[in-house]
mmCIF file of C-alpha atoms in Angstrom:
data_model
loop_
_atom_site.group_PDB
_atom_site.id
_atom_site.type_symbol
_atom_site.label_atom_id
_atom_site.label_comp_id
_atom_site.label_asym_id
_atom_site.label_seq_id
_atom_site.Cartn_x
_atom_site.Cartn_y
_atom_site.Cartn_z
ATOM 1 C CA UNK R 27 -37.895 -142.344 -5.747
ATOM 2 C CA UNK R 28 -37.297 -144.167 -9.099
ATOM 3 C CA UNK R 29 -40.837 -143.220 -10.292
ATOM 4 C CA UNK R 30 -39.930 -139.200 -9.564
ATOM 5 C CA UNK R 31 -36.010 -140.142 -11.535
ATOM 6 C CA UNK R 32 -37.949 -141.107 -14.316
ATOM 7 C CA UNK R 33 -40.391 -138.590 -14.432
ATOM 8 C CA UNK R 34 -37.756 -135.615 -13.994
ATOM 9 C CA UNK R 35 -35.894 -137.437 -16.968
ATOM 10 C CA UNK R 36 -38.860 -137.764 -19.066
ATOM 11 C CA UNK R 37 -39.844 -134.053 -18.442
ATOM 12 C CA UNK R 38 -35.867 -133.173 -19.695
ATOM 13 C CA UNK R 39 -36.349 -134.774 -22.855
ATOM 14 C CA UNK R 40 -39.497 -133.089 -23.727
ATOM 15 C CA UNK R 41 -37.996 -129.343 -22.913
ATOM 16 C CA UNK R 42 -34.918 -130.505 -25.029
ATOM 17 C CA UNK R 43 -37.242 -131.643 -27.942
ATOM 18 C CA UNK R 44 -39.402 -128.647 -27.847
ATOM 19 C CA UNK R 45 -35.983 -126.341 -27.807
ATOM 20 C CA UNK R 46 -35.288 -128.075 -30.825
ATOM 21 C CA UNK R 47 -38.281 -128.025 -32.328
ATOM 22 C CA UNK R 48 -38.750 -123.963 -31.856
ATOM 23 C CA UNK R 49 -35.457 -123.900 -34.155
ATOM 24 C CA UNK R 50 -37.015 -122.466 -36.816
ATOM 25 C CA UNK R 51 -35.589 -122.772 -40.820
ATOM 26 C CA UNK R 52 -34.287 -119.874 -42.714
ATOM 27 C CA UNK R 53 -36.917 -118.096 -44.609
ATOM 28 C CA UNK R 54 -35.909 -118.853 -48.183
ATOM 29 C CA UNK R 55 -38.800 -117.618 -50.104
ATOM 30 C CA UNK R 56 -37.228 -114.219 -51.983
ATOM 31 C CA UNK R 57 -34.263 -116.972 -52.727
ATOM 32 C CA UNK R 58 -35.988 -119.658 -54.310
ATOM 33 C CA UNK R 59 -37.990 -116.581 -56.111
ATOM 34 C CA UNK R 60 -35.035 -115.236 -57.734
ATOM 35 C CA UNK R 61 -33.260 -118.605 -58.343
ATOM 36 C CA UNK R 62 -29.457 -116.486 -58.680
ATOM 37 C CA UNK R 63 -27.237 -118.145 -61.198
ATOM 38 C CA UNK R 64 -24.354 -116.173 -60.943
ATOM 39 C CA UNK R 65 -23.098 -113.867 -57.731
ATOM 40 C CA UNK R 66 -21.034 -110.428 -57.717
ATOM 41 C CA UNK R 67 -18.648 -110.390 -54.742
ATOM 42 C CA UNK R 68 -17.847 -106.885 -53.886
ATOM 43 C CA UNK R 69 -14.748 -106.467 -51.815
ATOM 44 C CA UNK R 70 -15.567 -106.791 -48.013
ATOM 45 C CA UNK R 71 -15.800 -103.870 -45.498
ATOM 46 C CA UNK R 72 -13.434 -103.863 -42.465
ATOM 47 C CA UNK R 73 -14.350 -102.667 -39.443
ATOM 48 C CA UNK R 74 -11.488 -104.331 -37.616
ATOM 49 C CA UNK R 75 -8.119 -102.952 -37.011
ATOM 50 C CA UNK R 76 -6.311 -105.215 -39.045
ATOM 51 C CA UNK R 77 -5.573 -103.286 -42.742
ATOM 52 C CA UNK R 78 -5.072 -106.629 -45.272
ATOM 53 C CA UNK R 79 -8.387 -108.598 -43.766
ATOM 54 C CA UNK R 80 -10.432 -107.604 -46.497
ATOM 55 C CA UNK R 81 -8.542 -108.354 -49.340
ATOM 56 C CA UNK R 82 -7.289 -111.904 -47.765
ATOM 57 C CA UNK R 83 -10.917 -112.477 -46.166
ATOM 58 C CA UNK R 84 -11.963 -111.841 -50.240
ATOM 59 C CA UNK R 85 -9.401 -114.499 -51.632
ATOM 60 C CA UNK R 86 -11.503 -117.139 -49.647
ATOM 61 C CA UNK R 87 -14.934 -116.606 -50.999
ATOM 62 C CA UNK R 88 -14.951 -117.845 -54.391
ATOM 63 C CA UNK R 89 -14.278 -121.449 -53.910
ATOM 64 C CA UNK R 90 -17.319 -122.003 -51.408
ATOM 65 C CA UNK R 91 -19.673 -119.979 -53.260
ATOM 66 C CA UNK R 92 -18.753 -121.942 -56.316
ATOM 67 C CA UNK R 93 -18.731 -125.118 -54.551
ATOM 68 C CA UNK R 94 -22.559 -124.407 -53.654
ATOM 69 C CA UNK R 95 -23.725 -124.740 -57.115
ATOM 70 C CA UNK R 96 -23.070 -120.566 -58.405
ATOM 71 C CA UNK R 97 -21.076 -118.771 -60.589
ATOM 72 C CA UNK R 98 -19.073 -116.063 -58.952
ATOM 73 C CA UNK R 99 -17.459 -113.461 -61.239
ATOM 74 C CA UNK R 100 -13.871 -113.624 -60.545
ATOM 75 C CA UNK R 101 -12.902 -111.456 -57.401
ATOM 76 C CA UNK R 102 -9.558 -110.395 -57.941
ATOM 77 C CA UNK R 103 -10.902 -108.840 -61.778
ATOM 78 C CA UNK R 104 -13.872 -106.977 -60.167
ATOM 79 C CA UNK R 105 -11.685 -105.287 -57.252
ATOM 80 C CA UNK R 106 -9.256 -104.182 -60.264
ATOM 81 C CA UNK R 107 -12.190 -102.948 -62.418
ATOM 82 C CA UNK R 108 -13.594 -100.883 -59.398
ATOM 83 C CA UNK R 109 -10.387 -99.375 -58.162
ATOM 84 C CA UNK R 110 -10.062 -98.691 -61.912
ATOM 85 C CA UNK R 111 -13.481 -96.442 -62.100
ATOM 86 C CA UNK R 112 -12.453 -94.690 -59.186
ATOM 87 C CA UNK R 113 -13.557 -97.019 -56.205
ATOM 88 C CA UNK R 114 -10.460 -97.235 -54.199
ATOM 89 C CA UNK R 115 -12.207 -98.503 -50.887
ATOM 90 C CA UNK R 116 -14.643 -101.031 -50.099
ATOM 91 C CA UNK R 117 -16.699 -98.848 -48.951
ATOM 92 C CA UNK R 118 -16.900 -96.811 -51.816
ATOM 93 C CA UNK R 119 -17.661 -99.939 -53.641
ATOM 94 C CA UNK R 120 -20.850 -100.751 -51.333
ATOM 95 C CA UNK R 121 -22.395 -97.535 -52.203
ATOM 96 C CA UNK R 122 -22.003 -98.249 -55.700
ATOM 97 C CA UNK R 123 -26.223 -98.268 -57.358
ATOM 98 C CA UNK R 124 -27.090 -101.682 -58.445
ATOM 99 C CA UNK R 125 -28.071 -100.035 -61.870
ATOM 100 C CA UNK R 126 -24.205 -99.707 -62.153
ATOM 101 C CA UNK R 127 -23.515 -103.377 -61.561
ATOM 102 C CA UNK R 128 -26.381 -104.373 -63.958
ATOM 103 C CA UNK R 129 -25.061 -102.391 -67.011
ATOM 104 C CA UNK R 130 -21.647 -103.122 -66.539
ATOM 105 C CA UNK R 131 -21.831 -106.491 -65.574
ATOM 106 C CA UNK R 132 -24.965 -108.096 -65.060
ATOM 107 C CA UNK R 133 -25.189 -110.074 -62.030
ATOM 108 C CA UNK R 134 -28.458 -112.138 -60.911
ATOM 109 C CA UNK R 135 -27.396 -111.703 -57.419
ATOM 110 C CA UNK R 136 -24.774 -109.284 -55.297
ATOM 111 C CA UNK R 137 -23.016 -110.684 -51.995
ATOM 112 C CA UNK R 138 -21.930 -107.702 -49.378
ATOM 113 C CA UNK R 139 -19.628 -108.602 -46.771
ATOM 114 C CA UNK R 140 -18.479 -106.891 -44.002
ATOM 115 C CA UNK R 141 -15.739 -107.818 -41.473
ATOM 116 C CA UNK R 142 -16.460 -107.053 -37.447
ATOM 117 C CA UNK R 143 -13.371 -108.967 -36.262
ATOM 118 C CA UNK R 144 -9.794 -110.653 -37.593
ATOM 119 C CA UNK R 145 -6.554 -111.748 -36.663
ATOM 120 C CA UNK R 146 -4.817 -112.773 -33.767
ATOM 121 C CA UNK R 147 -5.889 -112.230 -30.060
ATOM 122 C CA UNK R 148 -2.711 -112.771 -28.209
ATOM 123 C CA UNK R 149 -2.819 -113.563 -24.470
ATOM 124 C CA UNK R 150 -0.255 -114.468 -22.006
ATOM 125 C CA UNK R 151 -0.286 -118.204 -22.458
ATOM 126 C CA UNK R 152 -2.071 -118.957 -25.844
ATOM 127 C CA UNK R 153 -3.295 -116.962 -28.959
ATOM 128 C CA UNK R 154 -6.754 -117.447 -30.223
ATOM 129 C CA UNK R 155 -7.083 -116.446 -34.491
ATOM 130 C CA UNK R 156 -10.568 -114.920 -34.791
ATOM 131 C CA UNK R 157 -13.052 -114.364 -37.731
ATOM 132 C CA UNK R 158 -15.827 -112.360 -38.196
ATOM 133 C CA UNK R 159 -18.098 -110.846 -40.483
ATOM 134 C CA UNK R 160 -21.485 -110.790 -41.719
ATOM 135 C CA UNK R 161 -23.097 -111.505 -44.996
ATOM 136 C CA UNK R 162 -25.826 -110.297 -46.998
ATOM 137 C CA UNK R 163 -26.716 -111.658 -50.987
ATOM 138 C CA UNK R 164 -28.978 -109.579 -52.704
ATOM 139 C CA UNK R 165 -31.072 -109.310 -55.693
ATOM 140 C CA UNK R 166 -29.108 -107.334 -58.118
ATOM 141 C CA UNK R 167 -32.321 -106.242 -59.572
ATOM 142 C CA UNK R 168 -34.537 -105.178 -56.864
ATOM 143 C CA UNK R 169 -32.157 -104.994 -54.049
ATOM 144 C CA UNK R 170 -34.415 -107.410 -51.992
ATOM 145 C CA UNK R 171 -31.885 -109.585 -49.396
ATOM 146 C CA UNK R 172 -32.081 -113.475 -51.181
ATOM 147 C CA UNK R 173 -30.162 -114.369 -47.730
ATOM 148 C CA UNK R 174 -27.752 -113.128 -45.177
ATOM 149 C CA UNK R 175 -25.698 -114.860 -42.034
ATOM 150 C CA UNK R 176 -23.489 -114.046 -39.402
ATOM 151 C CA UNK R 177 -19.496 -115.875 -40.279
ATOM 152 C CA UNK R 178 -17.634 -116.877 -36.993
ATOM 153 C CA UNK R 179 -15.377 -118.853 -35.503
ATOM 154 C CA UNK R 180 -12.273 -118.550 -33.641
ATOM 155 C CA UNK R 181 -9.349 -121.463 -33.149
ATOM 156 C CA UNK R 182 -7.090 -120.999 -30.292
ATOM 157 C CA UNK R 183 -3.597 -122.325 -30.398
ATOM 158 C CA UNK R 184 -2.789 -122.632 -26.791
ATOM 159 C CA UNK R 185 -1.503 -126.291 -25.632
ATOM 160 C CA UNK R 186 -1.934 -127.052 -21.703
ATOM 161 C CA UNK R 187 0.474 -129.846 -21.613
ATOM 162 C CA UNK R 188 3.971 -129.970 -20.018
ATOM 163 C CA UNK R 189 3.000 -127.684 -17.328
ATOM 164 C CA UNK R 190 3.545 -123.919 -16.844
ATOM 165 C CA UNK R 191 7.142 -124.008 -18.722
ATOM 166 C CA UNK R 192 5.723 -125.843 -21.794
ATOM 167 C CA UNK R 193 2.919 -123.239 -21.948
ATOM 168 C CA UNK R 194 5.234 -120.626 -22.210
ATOM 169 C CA UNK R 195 6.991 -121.758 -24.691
ATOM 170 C CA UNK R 196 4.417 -123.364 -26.800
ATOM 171 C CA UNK R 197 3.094 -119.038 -26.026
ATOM 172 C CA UNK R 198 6.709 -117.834 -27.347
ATOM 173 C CA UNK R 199 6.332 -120.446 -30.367
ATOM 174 C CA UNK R 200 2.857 -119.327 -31.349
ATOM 175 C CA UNK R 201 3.843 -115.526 -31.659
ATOM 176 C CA UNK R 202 6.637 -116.439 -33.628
ATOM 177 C CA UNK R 203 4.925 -118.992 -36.046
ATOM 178 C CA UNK R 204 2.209 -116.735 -36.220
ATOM 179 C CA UNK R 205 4.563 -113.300 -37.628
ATOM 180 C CA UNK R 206 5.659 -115.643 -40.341
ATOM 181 C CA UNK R 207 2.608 -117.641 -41.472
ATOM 182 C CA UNK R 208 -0.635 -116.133 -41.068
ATOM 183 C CA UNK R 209 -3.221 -118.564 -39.876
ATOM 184 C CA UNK R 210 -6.585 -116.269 -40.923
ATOM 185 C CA UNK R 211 -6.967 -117.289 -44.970
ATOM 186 C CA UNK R 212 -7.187 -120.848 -43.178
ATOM 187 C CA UNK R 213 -9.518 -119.834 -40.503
ATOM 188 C CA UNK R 214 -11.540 -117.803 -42.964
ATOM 189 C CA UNK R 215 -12.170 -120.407 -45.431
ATOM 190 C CA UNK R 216 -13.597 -122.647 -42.278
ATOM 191 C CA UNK R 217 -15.642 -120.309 -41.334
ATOM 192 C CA UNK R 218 -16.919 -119.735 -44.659
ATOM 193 C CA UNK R 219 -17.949 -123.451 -45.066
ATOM 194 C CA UNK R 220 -19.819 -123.335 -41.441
ATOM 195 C CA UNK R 221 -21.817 -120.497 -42.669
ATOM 196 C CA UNK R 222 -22.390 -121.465 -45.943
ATOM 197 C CA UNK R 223 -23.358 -124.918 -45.685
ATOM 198 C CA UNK R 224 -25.092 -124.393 -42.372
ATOM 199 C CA UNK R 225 -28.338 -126.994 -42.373
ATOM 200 C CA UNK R 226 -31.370 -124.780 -41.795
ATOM 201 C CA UNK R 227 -29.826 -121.419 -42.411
ATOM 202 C CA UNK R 228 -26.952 -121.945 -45.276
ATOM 203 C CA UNK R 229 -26.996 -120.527 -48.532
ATOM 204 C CA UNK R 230 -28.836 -122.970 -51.222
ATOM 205 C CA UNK R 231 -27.749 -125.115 -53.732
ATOM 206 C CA UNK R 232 -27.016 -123.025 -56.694
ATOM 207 C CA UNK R 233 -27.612 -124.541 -60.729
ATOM 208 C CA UNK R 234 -24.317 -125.349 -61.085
ATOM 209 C CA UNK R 235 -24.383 -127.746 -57.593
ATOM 210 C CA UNK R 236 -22.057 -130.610 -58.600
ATOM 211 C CA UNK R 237 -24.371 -134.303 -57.827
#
């Protein structure tokens, strides 16, 4: 009985180590090709319902992209200069020719980002705030994809203590807190750092990487 125990344990860890094992790394190769120094953010798409997520989700990109060792142009200029030359949605702004972006400003490399899902998911006893989008950095050159990732995560604000009453009105308090301070920027920015600094599939250290 013991000897069949430890085989059936030993025969768990292998399958574990060989699911980790299969875990393959990001393919980095066009990346460490074009070695970026500096990155054009253009102004996310939404594709969810709520109308300010791109230009909040955009006020949290700077600082972890800069943090990772690049230079990012400043966002809040570049959404001004576009909506100046006649791109008034992000969308526009994605369709935009890289030639355009090269002679006007001259990135090494181009991050796209669009938003599948934001805000707040209200149910009848907690709220959950939700993020999500994907990324895509290109060469600004060639067009070739340097490296791209899926950003999610979601943080529920539910608390299950003091029974059915305190639920309700830890439900009642959440709505209210949540019309007067708006909990995505903060949500956002952590699911910026997951994605970004991600070991095996995060974006690389740029030249400008702090040591």
């Amino acid at each position: 009985m013991l000897r069949s125990i430890v085989s059936a344990s030993f025969m768990l860890l292998v399958l574990l180590s060989s699911g980790c094992a299969t875990q393959e790394r990001y393919d980095y190769a066009a990346l460490e090709a074009s070695k970026p120094r500096s990155i054009l953010v253009i102004p996310p798409m939404n594709n969810s319902i709520e109308i300010n997520a791109s230009n909040i989700y955009l006020s949290t990109l700077s600082r972890p992209l800069a943090e990772k060792g690049y230079y990012v142009f400043p966002v809040a200029v570049i959404n001004q200069f576009l909506q100046e030359n006649g791109l008034q949605s992000p969308a526009d702004m994605h369709d935009v020719p890289l030639e355009k972006f090269a002679e006007h400003l001259n990135p090494d490399a181009i991050l796209y980002v669009v938003i599948e899902d934001w805000g707040q998911k209200y149910e009848i006893l907690s709220s959950t705030t939700v993020v999500k989008a994907n990324m895509k950095l290109v060469d600004a050159k060639t067009g070739k994809t340097l490296w791209d990732t899926q950003v999610s995560y979601a943080q529920g604000s539910g608390d299950n203590g003091g029974g059915l009453v305190g639920m309700l009105v830890q439900a009642v308090v959440d709505q209210v807190v949540g019309t007067i301070v708006d909990p995505t920027p903060g949500v956002a920015r952590t699911a910026n750092n997951i994605a970004i600094n991600n070991q095996g599939r995060g974006l690389l250290n740029g030249p400008y990487r702090a040591q």
